[in-house]
XYZ file of C-alpha atoms in Angstrom:
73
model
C 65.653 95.787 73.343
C 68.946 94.132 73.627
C 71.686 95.074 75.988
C 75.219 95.621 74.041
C 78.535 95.316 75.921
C 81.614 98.436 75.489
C 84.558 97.054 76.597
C 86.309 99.664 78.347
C 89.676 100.155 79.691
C 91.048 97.622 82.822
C 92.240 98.801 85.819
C 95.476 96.052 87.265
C 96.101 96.161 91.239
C 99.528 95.002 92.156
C 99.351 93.963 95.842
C 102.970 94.081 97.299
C 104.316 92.820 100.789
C 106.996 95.755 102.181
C 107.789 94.010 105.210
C 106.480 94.384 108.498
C 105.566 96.896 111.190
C 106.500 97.538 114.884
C 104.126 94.639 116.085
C 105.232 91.952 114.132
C 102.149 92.875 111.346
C 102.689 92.420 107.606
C 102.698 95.535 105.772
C 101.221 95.693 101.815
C 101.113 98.168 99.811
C 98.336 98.441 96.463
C 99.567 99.966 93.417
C 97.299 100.752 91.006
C 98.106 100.698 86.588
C 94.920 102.464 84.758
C 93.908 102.703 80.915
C 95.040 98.943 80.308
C 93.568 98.102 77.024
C 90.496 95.481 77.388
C 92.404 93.675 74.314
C 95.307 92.711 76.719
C 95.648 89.244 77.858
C 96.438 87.990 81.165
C 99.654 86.788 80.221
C 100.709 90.222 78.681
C 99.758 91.823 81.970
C 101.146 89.705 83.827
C 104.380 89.495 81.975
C 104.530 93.561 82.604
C 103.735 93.546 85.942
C 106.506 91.078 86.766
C 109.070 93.067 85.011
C 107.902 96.241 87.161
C 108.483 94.176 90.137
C 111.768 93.052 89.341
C 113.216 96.831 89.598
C 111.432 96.938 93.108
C 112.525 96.028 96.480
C 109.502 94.535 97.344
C 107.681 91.036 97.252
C 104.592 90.734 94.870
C 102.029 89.076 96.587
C 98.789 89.263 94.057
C 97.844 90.578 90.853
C 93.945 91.909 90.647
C 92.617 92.788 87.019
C 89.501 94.401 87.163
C 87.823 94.654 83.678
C 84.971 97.505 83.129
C 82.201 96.876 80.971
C 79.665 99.710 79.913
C 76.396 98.394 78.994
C 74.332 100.442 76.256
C 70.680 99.935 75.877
């Protein structure tokens, strides 16, 4: 029996640097943007997440996209 593949929605982490603590320790901050559409490219998302940064006061330091797949036997 073959094994089909769902696409299902991404998930996009947005790892931001906020500064640091008391001890001299970087401080980040995850947000997290659910129900991205599996049909998105990286250059959409990424074009979307740098506009969200922009009204921020923080530095982006990585952008994660984590795809889910649901496998259907």
């Amino acid at each position: 029996m073959a094994v089909v593949q769902v696409k299902e929605p991404s998930l996009v982490k947005i790892k931001l640097n906020t500064g640091t603590d008391l001890n001299s320790q970087v401080v980040y901050r995850t947000k997290t943007l659910s129900s991205i559409k599996a049909t998105a490219t990286d250059d959409d998302i990424a074009a979307v997440v740098n506009g969200l940064v922009a009204l921020q006061a923080h530095t982006l330091e990585k952008i994660t996209r984590v795809d889910n797949t649901e496998l259907q036997l």
